[in-house]
Amino acid sequence: MRLGRMTNPSLLAREFADTGRMDSQPIIDMHTHMGPFYGTYLPEASLETMIETMDREHIELILSAPHSALFDPVGGNREIRAAMAQYPDRVLGYYVVNPHYDHDLERDLAEFDSVGGYIGFKVLPDYHKYPLTGERYRRIYEFANERGLLLLSHTWGHSPYNPPQMIAELSREYGNMTFLLGHSAPGETDYAIGLAKAQPNVYLELCDTGRLSGMIGKMVREAGAEKVLFGTDFPWYDPHYMLGSVLFSGIGDEEIRHIVYYNAKRLLGR
Amino acid sequence: MRLIDSSCAIGYKTVNYEVVNHENFLVREKVKQARDAGELLAELDFCGIDGAVVSHQTMADVDPDYGNRFVMEEVAKAPDRLYPTWTILPPVTEAQYAPERLFPAMKASGVKMLRAYPERNRYMLSRVGMGELLGEIEAARIPLYLSPSEGWPMIYEVLKEYPNLTVILYNYGLWSHSRFTFPLFRAYGNVYIESGDMQTAGEIKEICGKFGSERILFGSDFPSNAIGGPLAALLGSGIGREELANIASLNLERLWSEVKL
């Protein structure tokens, strides 16, 4: 659709507006899930449908933690292993830790390095009602720190379980890990932005918060484009929605490319 | 094909800003707002949007009368691109909202759409609370903007009493609303949804397939959302050109043409 009035100088935005797709730049989505979720209806939640959407929207790669892994302590983490095996070039996985159960943890950690596609851990303290700095997470932090893995944690401002201040504490203690501030701590994004700017191993992640008017511009101005990662909660949310938030945020095309792709490439060593 | 944003606000909120994350769940964050019409027009131009339906933040934060005056001041700066909405109150207390006074004032000011904030203004949006106005709004086919930010029962109840009421749902939060909205689309022919919070993957295409593209109005709910997100979700939704044109502006223009003042 030709947007005749558009004053946004971004060529990537123009390309998207004209064609409904960003052909010239692939995308890596650092925060995705998979499968149905109790609280909301997701018409495109199956793996096959997600792959179709990825093809349509030029998403090269997703990093995923299926809903089953987030909420089923027994069957969890099977779904992502199957997905990574089926689509090794399109799906990488976070191993999800539920701090209330450790019955399979040592077995899974022993297998971790031999499972193709794991890039780190996903934790969900607000939902699991257990603090990010709690002792039960120590084992995976040590494991991840030894290997230089990623930790994607749900973060939320003023939360008793996963406020950004806890990421600050952990990121100083575990300097070889990379911490992704899932959602960038809505309600305390100013703190999150300051932390990402100051702490080399902490990154902002756009899911949810990136939609807010002016937010992406502020993140880039204050923390730098190299500290902002594209994430969407896909299949909850259509990656195009967040892409539009980036394309029309007023930042330059080079900064856009870093956010949607090159920062992730660098972190993944690909 | 024109693009009209069916939901933008001008002015500064008292508190910048309470964002509905999902219904009944607010996040307080600082967002980039538009102080006046000029700043909103700059946002619209940046995104290539031709026009916008606007409210004024003071409608909810100060008083409906106060905000209704301010929105007219701002719209007057660009009447070819900005389209006003007014906020209503129960005529039993504020007589100026009785239809025999409100409708001529709307006609004189070029206002074709209304909004209601029953929780904020502390009244019941119901036949008992303000039936003398709601029945006339329904008959005149005046679109009424309603947000389920405080929950869905109020919206279900008012539609049960006024099944032909033209309602535009907006500011409904991030989590998919389909289990609430699809039954309303099925039961009531005049229920529409503004697309600002419509983030769920595949949702636009699915609503078009199940209920028709006529039920969606492009909108951003700026400044709660940046305009670029909903814009890209629409342009990249994979729907046909005719459906895209309906959502972009034709549905809104059709609703305006049906208003009888």
XYZ file of C-alpha atoms in Angstrom:
531
model
C 0.000 0.000 0.000
C 1.552 3.284 -1.043
C 1.625 5.659 1.923
C 1.920 8.924 0.046
C 2.064 11.156 3.116
C 4.743 9.144 4.918
C 7.612 11.337 6.139
C 9.472 8.455 7.816
C 12.796 8.374 5.910
C 13.435 4.688 6.627
C 13.821 2.716 3.416
C 12.968 -0.462 5.315
C 9.707 1.103 6.482
C 8.959 2.212 2.936
C 9.642 -1.288 1.636
C 7.298 -2.761 4.228
C 4.566 -0.226 3.559
C 4.737 -0.864 -0.179
C 4.809 -4.663 -0.027
C 3.532 -5.781 3.401
C 6.819 -7.540 4.017
C 10.477 -6.766 4.704
C 12.173 -8.753 1.952
C 15.575 -7.131 2.163
C 16.197 -7.940 5.837
C 15.527 -11.238 7.635
C 14.425 -11.272 11.257
C 15.431 -13.268 14.330
C 12.814 -13.383 17.074
C 14.455 -13.906 20.460
C 11.294 -14.381 22.535
C 8.708 -16.837 21.255
C 6.541 -19.641 22.551
C 4.601 -22.446 20.882
C 1.294 -24.264 21.316
C -1.946 -23.281 23.060
C -2.108 -21.205 26.254
C -4.859 -21.273 28.877
C -5.552 -17.548 29.041
C -5.953 -16.627 25.444
C -7.053 -17.919 22.058
C -4.156 -18.263 19.626
C -5.228 -19.166 16.080
C -1.667 -19.678 14.838
C -0.101 -21.566 17.735
C 0.907 -24.857 16.125
C 4.491 -25.354 15.018
C 3.507 -25.881 11.392
C 1.462 -22.682 11.325
C 4.278 -20.807 13.004
C 6.698 -21.953 10.303
C 4.234 -20.740 7.631
C 4.034 -17.350 9.331
C 7.822 -17.221 9.607
C 8.123 -17.879 5.877
C 5.542 -15.208 5.090
C 7.126 -12.614 7.383
C 10.774 -13.381 6.557
C 11.620 -14.621 10.028
C 14.758 -16.655 9.643
C 14.943 -18.042 13.148
C 13.021 -18.125 16.411
C 14.196 -18.822 19.955
C 11.335 -20.564 21.675
C 10.011 -21.860 24.978
C 6.717 -23.702 24.382
C 3.810 -23.077 26.740
C 3.863 -26.734 27.694
C 7.389 -26.279 29.045
C 6.385 -23.168 30.958
C 3.450 -24.729 32.764
C 3.724 -28.534 32.763
C 6.516 -29.634 35.107
C 6.299 -33.255 33.934
C 5.918 -33.164 30.155
C 7.644 -29.826 29.691
C 10.695 -29.369 27.450
C 9.758 -32.300 25.183
C 7.990 -30.098 22.671
C 10.938 -27.825 22.022
C 13.305 -30.761 21.541
C 11.010 -32.191 18.887
C 10.664 -28.806 17.200
C 14.417 -28.221 17.146
C 14.975 -31.685 15.698
C 12.363 -31.123 12.994
C 13.473 -27.592 12.053
C 17.104 -27.240 13.155
C 17.677 -24.183 10.954
C 14.513 -22.352 12.036
C 13.971 -23.136 15.730
C 16.352 -22.821 18.662
C 15.259 -23.458 22.200
C 15.365 -22.287 25.768
C 15.305 -24.991 28.411
C 12.576 -23.977 30.867
C 13.200 -24.362 34.577
C 10.360 -24.686 37.054
C 11.997 -24.024 40.446
C 9.368 -26.027 42.315
C 10.567 -29.322 40.826
C 14.057 -30.660 40.294
C 13.301 -34.311 39.604
C 14.527 -34.214 35.996
C 16.953 -31.309 36.173
C 20.249 -33.184 36.581
C 19.270 -35.675 33.897
C 18.365 -32.838 31.528
C 21.515 -30.873 32.274
C 23.592 -33.961 31.606
C 21.945 -34.213 28.191
C 21.904 -30.454 27.551
C 25.102 -30.205 25.512
C 24.148 -33.116 23.290
C 20.721 -31.716 22.409
C 21.091 -29.682 19.242
C 19.598 -26.216 19.426
C 19.566 -25.207 23.086
C 20.955 -21.716 23.538
C 20.130 -21.202 27.199
C 17.356 -21.047 29.774
C 13.959 -19.448 30.136
C 12.527 -18.649 33.559
C 9.118 -17.276 34.462
C 9.293 -16.181 38.091
C 6.115 -14.076 38.175
C 4.057 -17.051 37.062
C 5.964 -19.627 39.089
C 5.830 -17.372 42.168
C 9.496 -17.842 42.956
C 12.147 -15.101 43.005
C 14.759 -14.876 40.292
C 17.497 -14.662 42.920
C 16.208 -17.732 44.800
C 18.574 -20.563 45.664
C 16.759 -23.094 43.488
C 17.935 -21.287 40.352
C 21.615 -21.338 41.383
C 22.315 -24.645 39.688
C 21.251 -23.413 36.258
C 23.007 -20.069 36.665
C 26.260 -21.834 37.394
C 25.695 -24.193 34.488
C 24.888 -21.337 32.119
C 27.784 -19.220 33.325
C 30.268 -22.037 32.670
C 29.058 -22.283 29.078
C 28.314 -18.626 28.304
C 24.596 -19.301 27.682
C 21.622 -16.947 27.478
C 19.010 -16.455 30.171
C 15.662 -15.087 29.033
C 13.744 -14.145 32.145
C 10.302 -12.663 32.322
C 10.820 -9.277 33.996
C 8.289 -6.818 35.345
C 8.612 -3.556 37.157
C 7.924 -3.578 40.923
C 7.475 -7.369 40.884
C 8.396 -9.334 44.022
C 9.695 -12.164 41.818
C 11.425 -10.688 38.767
C 12.109 -6.971 39.021
C 15.008 -5.646 36.936
C 17.030 -5.046 40.109
C 17.370 -8.821 40.474
C 18.786 -9.044 36.953
C 21.280 -6.341 37.926
C 22.439 -8.390 40.889
C 22.698 -11.638 38.920
C 24.394 -10.089 35.908
C 27.229 -8.834 38.091
C 27.591 -12.214 39.780
C 27.464 -14.268 36.585
C 29.472 -12.230 34.129
C 29.843 -14.937 31.508
C 26.083 -15.308 30.996
C 23.973 -13.066 28.800
C 20.775 -11.788 30.422
C 17.758 -10.889 28.303
C 15.293 -8.662 30.131
C 12.077 -10.256 28.890
C 9.610 -7.410 28.192
C 12.194 -4.905 29.504
C 10.464 -4.661 32.885
C 7.215 -2.797 32.085
C 6.608 -0.195 34.752
C 10.338 0.219 35.356
C 11.702 0.515 31.840
C 13.851 3.512 32.755
C 15.728 1.329 35.228
C 15.949 -1.484 32.665
C 17.340 0.873 30.032
C 19.928 2.207 32.462
C 20.936 -1.329 33.408
C 21.323 -2.411 29.773
C 23.456 0.642 29.116
C 25.708 0.065 32.112
C 26.002 -3.717 32.190
C 27.673 -5.375 29.163
C 25.889 -8.713 29.571
C 22.336 -7.325 29.890
C 20.040 -6.695 26.929
C 16.605 -5.128 26.501
C 13.968 -7.274 24.797
C 11.035 -5.626 23.058
C 8.122 -8.005 23.599
C 5.095 -6.046 24.856
C 6.972 -2.886 25.864
C 8.150 -2.033 22.360
C 4.597 -1.214 21.304
C 4.424 1.820 23.600
C 4.595 5.216 21.917
C 8.173 6.506 21.972
C 9.640 3.515 23.827
C 11.944 2.089 21.150
C 13.348 5.509 20.326
C 14.150 6.051 23.995
C 15.813 2.646 24.325
C 18.039 3.291 21.322
C 18.936 6.832 22.376
C 19.822 5.866 25.918
C 21.140 2.281 25.760
C 22.163 2.035 22.101
C 20.665 -0.052 19.315
C 23.178 -2.822 19.944
C 21.545 -3.496 23.349
C 17.988 -3.961 22.042
C 16.701 -7.356 20.872
C 13.654 -8.133 18.759
C 11.173 -10.318 20.627
C 7.441 -10.753 20.282
C 5.899 -13.628 22.284
C 4.936 -15.104 18.880
C 2.459 -16.895 18.422
C 0.694 -14.717 20.984
C 1.577 -11.725 18.913
C 2.154 -11.241 15.230
C 5.823 -10.337 14.725
C 4.723 -7.776 12.152
C 3.146 -5.720 14.933
C 6.454 -5.349 16.749
C 8.297 -4.916 13.473
C 6.057 -1.942 12.732
C 6.831 -0.514 16.147
C 10.529 -0.695 15.224
C 10.187 0.531 11.623
C 8.160 3.592 12.648
C 10.090 4.430 15.809
C 12.209 7.122 14.167
C 15.514 5.266 14.388
C 17.794 4.719 11.381
C 17.829 1.698 9.100
C 21.182 0.494 10.385
C 19.828 0.559 13.935
C 16.707 -1.298 12.779
C 18.854 -4.003 11.188
C 20.798 -4.464 14.410
C 17.648 -4.785 16.488
C 15.802 -7.218 14.245
C 18.768 -9.366 13.246
C 22.437 -8.562 13.829
C 22.391 -8.294 17.619
C 20.881 -11.766 17.762
C 23.427 -13.124 15.280
C 26.217 -11.760 17.431
C 24.819 -13.259 20.648
C 24.216 -16.616 19.024
C 27.679 -16.673 17.439
C 26.165 -17.566 14.078
C -6.852 4.012 -0.553
C -7.026 6.316 2.481
C -5.800 5.403 5.947
C -7.726 6.860 8.862
C -6.709 6.055 12.405
C -9.992 5.530 14.222
C -8.601 6.084 17.712
C -6.085 8.742 18.707
C -5.918 11.026 21.710
C -4.601 14.580 21.928
C -3.319 16.155 25.129
C -1.317 15.030 28.129
C -2.684 12.524 30.647
C -2.586 13.536 34.303
C -0.399 10.487 34.834
C 1.786 9.436 31.904
C 0.498 6.704 31.318
C -1.729 3.857 32.385
C -1.548 1.205 29.681
C -4.028 -1.670 29.653
C -1.845 -4.771 29.458
C -4.876 -6.975 29.499
C -8.298 -6.181 30.916
C -8.182 -5.201 34.593
C -4.373 -5.083 34.517
C -2.661 -1.721 34.137
C 0.989 -0.939 33.550
C 2.264 2.527 34.363
C 4.847 3.729 31.859
C 5.975 6.959 30.267
C 4.898 7.214 26.622
C 5.361 9.857 23.957
C 2.120 11.834 23.785
C 0.793 14.535 21.454
C 0.363 17.815 23.284
C -1.789 19.304 20.547
C -3.099 18.756 17.017
C 0.220 19.751 15.479
C 2.114 17.050 17.342
C -0.472 14.427 16.468
C -0.397 15.429 12.798
C 3.386 15.035 12.819
C 2.954 11.480 14.171
C 0.320 10.735 11.531
C 2.515 12.135 8.753
C 5.508 10.112 9.896
C 3.445 6.937 9.479
C 1.653 8.029 6.291
C -1.797 8.258 7.895
C -4.305 10.558 6.191
C -6.559 11.356 9.137
C -7.611 10.409 12.634
C -10.657 10.205 14.866
C -9.632 12.013 18.017
C -10.503 12.382 21.651
C -8.890 14.694 24.187
C -7.259 13.332 27.329
C -9.082 15.854 29.477
C -12.426 14.253 28.559
C -11.583 11.482 30.988
C -9.084 13.236 33.247
C -10.939 16.504 33.942
C -14.564 16.416 32.809
C -16.448 15.468 29.634
C -17.728 19.021 28.957
C -14.244 20.416 29.425
C -12.645 17.808 27.169
C -15.354 18.095 24.537
C -14.578 21.811 24.201
C -10.843 21.146 23.950
C -11.180 18.505 21.273
C -13.096 20.969 19.114
C -10.315 23.551 19.534
C -7.760 21.024 18.316
C -9.838 19.635 15.459
C -10.401 23.177 14.197
C -6.663 23.346 13.427
C -7.003 20.591 10.785
C -10.693 19.930 10.120
C -9.918 18.057 6.899
C -7.828 15.461 8.777
C -9.031 15.297 12.375
C -12.515 14.048 13.280
C -13.886 14.743 16.750
C -15.574 12.486 19.286
C -17.456 13.650 22.345
C -17.865 12.007 25.733
C -21.335 11.531 27.219
C -22.823 11.634 30.716
C -26.253 10.610 32.044
C -28.889 13.263 31.179
C -30.622 12.670 34.514
C -27.804 14.660 36.141
C -26.285 16.611 33.241
C -29.258 17.815 31.180
C -27.065 18.984 28.311
C -26.637 15.306 27.374
C -30.332 14.762 26.741
C -30.650 13.841 23.062
C -32.801 16.887 22.217
C -29.881 19.099 23.265
C -26.914 16.867 22.506
C -27.784 15.874 18.951
C -28.255 19.406 17.552
C -24.970 20.393 19.214
C -23.253 17.417 17.620
C -24.681 18.285 14.215
C -23.557 21.897 14.512
C -20.024 20.807 15.474
C -19.662 17.981 12.971
C -19.452 15.313 15.691
C -20.614 11.874 14.569
C -19.139 9.579 17.214
C -19.391 9.381 21.000
C -17.470 7.841 23.889
C -18.452 6.711 27.374
C -16.327 6.201 30.495
C -18.871 4.822 32.961
C -16.327 3.640 35.545
C -14.366 6.892 35.461
C -17.481 9.079 35.598
C -19.262 6.757 38.068
C -22.551 5.850 36.447
C -24.256 2.788 35.010
C -24.278 2.478 31.240
C -27.734 0.930 31.246
C -31.434 1.535 30.593
C -31.970 2.521 34.224
C -28.923 4.797 34.265
C -29.432 6.618 30.965
C -31.968 4.850 28.768
C -33.345 8.110 27.411
C -29.958 8.749 25.733
C -28.798 5.216 24.886
C -32.019 4.399 23.041
C -31.666 7.504 20.885
C -27.971 6.846 20.220
C -28.964 3.368 19.077
C -31.732 4.706 16.824
C -29.518 7.406 15.326
C -26.797 4.813 14.627
C -24.177 6.937 16.375
C -21.052 4.840 17.030
C -20.164 4.639 20.715
C -16.568 3.898 21.735
C -16.353 1.541 24.698
C -13.311 0.005 26.373
C -13.416 -3.224 28.388
C -10.386 -2.052 30.354
C -12.370 -2.523 33.568
C -13.916 -5.801 32.441
C -16.362 -7.129 29.868
C -19.673 -7.488 31.782
C -20.673 -3.846 31.222
C -20.298 -4.244 27.470
C -22.244 -7.502 27.428
C -25.007 -5.934 29.538
C -25.494 -2.775 27.507
C -25.656 -4.775 24.269
C -28.215 -7.109 25.813
C -30.399 -4.075 26.491
C -29.612 -2.276 23.217
C -28.848 -4.995 20.669
C -28.720 -2.576 17.735
C -26.324 -0.175 19.409
C -23.298 0.636 17.255
C -20.309 -0.086 19.469
C -16.615 0.318 18.669
C -14.445 -1.686 21.045
C -11.004 -0.235 21.750
C -8.273 -0.336 24.404
C -8.895 -3.986 25.181
C -5.332 -4.963 26.037
C -2.736 -7.367 24.800
C -4.126 -10.795 25.496
C -6.333 -12.118 22.736
C -9.880 -10.889 23.287
C -11.473 -13.404 20.911
C -13.293 -15.443 23.551
C -15.042 -12.210 24.542
C -15.438 -10.512 21.173
C -16.306 -13.355 18.816
C -19.606 -14.042 20.639
C -20.416 -10.327 20.378
C -19.654 -10.285 16.649
C -21.881 -13.317 16.243
C -24.772 -11.933 18.296
C -24.787 -8.242 17.381
C -24.439 -6.873 13.872
C -23.294 -3.408 14.913
C -20.283 -4.346 17.044
C -16.932 -3.247 15.601
C -13.390 -3.407 16.837
C -10.582 -0.898 16.492
C -7.303 -2.637 15.683
C -4.853 -0.848 17.989
C -4.413 -3.717 20.449
C -4.951 -6.399 17.803
C -1.596 -8.119 18.154
C -2.492 -11.808 18.144
C -0.850 -13.651 15.266
C -3.381 -14.339 12.506
C -6.196 -12.441 14.196
C -6.967 -9.875 11.505
C -7.176 -12.554 8.841
C -9.309 -14.767 11.057
C -11.852 -12.067 11.913
C -12.102 -11.193 8.227
C -12.748 -14.850 7.413
C -15.274 -15.495 10.196
C -17.144 -12.210 10.456
C -16.050 -10.084 7.493
C -13.545 -7.283 7.137
C -16.433 -4.864 7.722
C -16.106 -5.421 11.498
C -12.556 -4.043 11.897
C -11.551 -0.368 11.931
C -7.885 0.487 11.616
C -6.757 2.306 14.732
C -3.806 2.657 17.047
C -5.161 3.888 20.383
C -2.228 6.316 20.290
C -0.468 7.201 22.554
C -1.043 3.971 24.450
C 0.412 2.296 21.368
C 2.830 3.686 18.827
C 1.006 3.901 15.490
C 3.579 1.785 13.632
C 2.632 -1.494 15.305
C -1.033 -1.627 14.346
C -0.176 -0.138 10.952
C 2.291 -2.926 10.117
C -0.005 -5.592 11.548
C -2.660 -4.459 9.064
C -0.415 -3.917 6.036
C 1.347 -7.238 6.611
C -1.729 -9.276 7.530
C -1.971 -11.042 4.192
C -5.616 -10.095 3.579
C -6.932 -9.013 0.191
C -6.886 -5.492 -1.155
C -10.640 -5.029 -0.799
C -10.541 -6.144 2.830
C -7.580 -3.880 3.466
C -9.439 -0.906 2.021
C -12.464 -1.611 4.222
C -10.365 -1.675 7.375
C -8.165 1.266 6.355
C -11.044 3.745 6.073
C -14.128 2.553 4.173
C -15.799 0.946 7.197
C -15.388 4.132 9.188
C -16.735 6.284 6.364
C -19.715 3.953 6.014
C -20.465 4.308 9.736
C -20.358 8.088 9.417
C -22.762 7.973 6.469
C -25.289 6.000 8.522
C -25.483 8.512 11.382
C -28.852 10.304 11.525
C -28.672 13.556 13.442
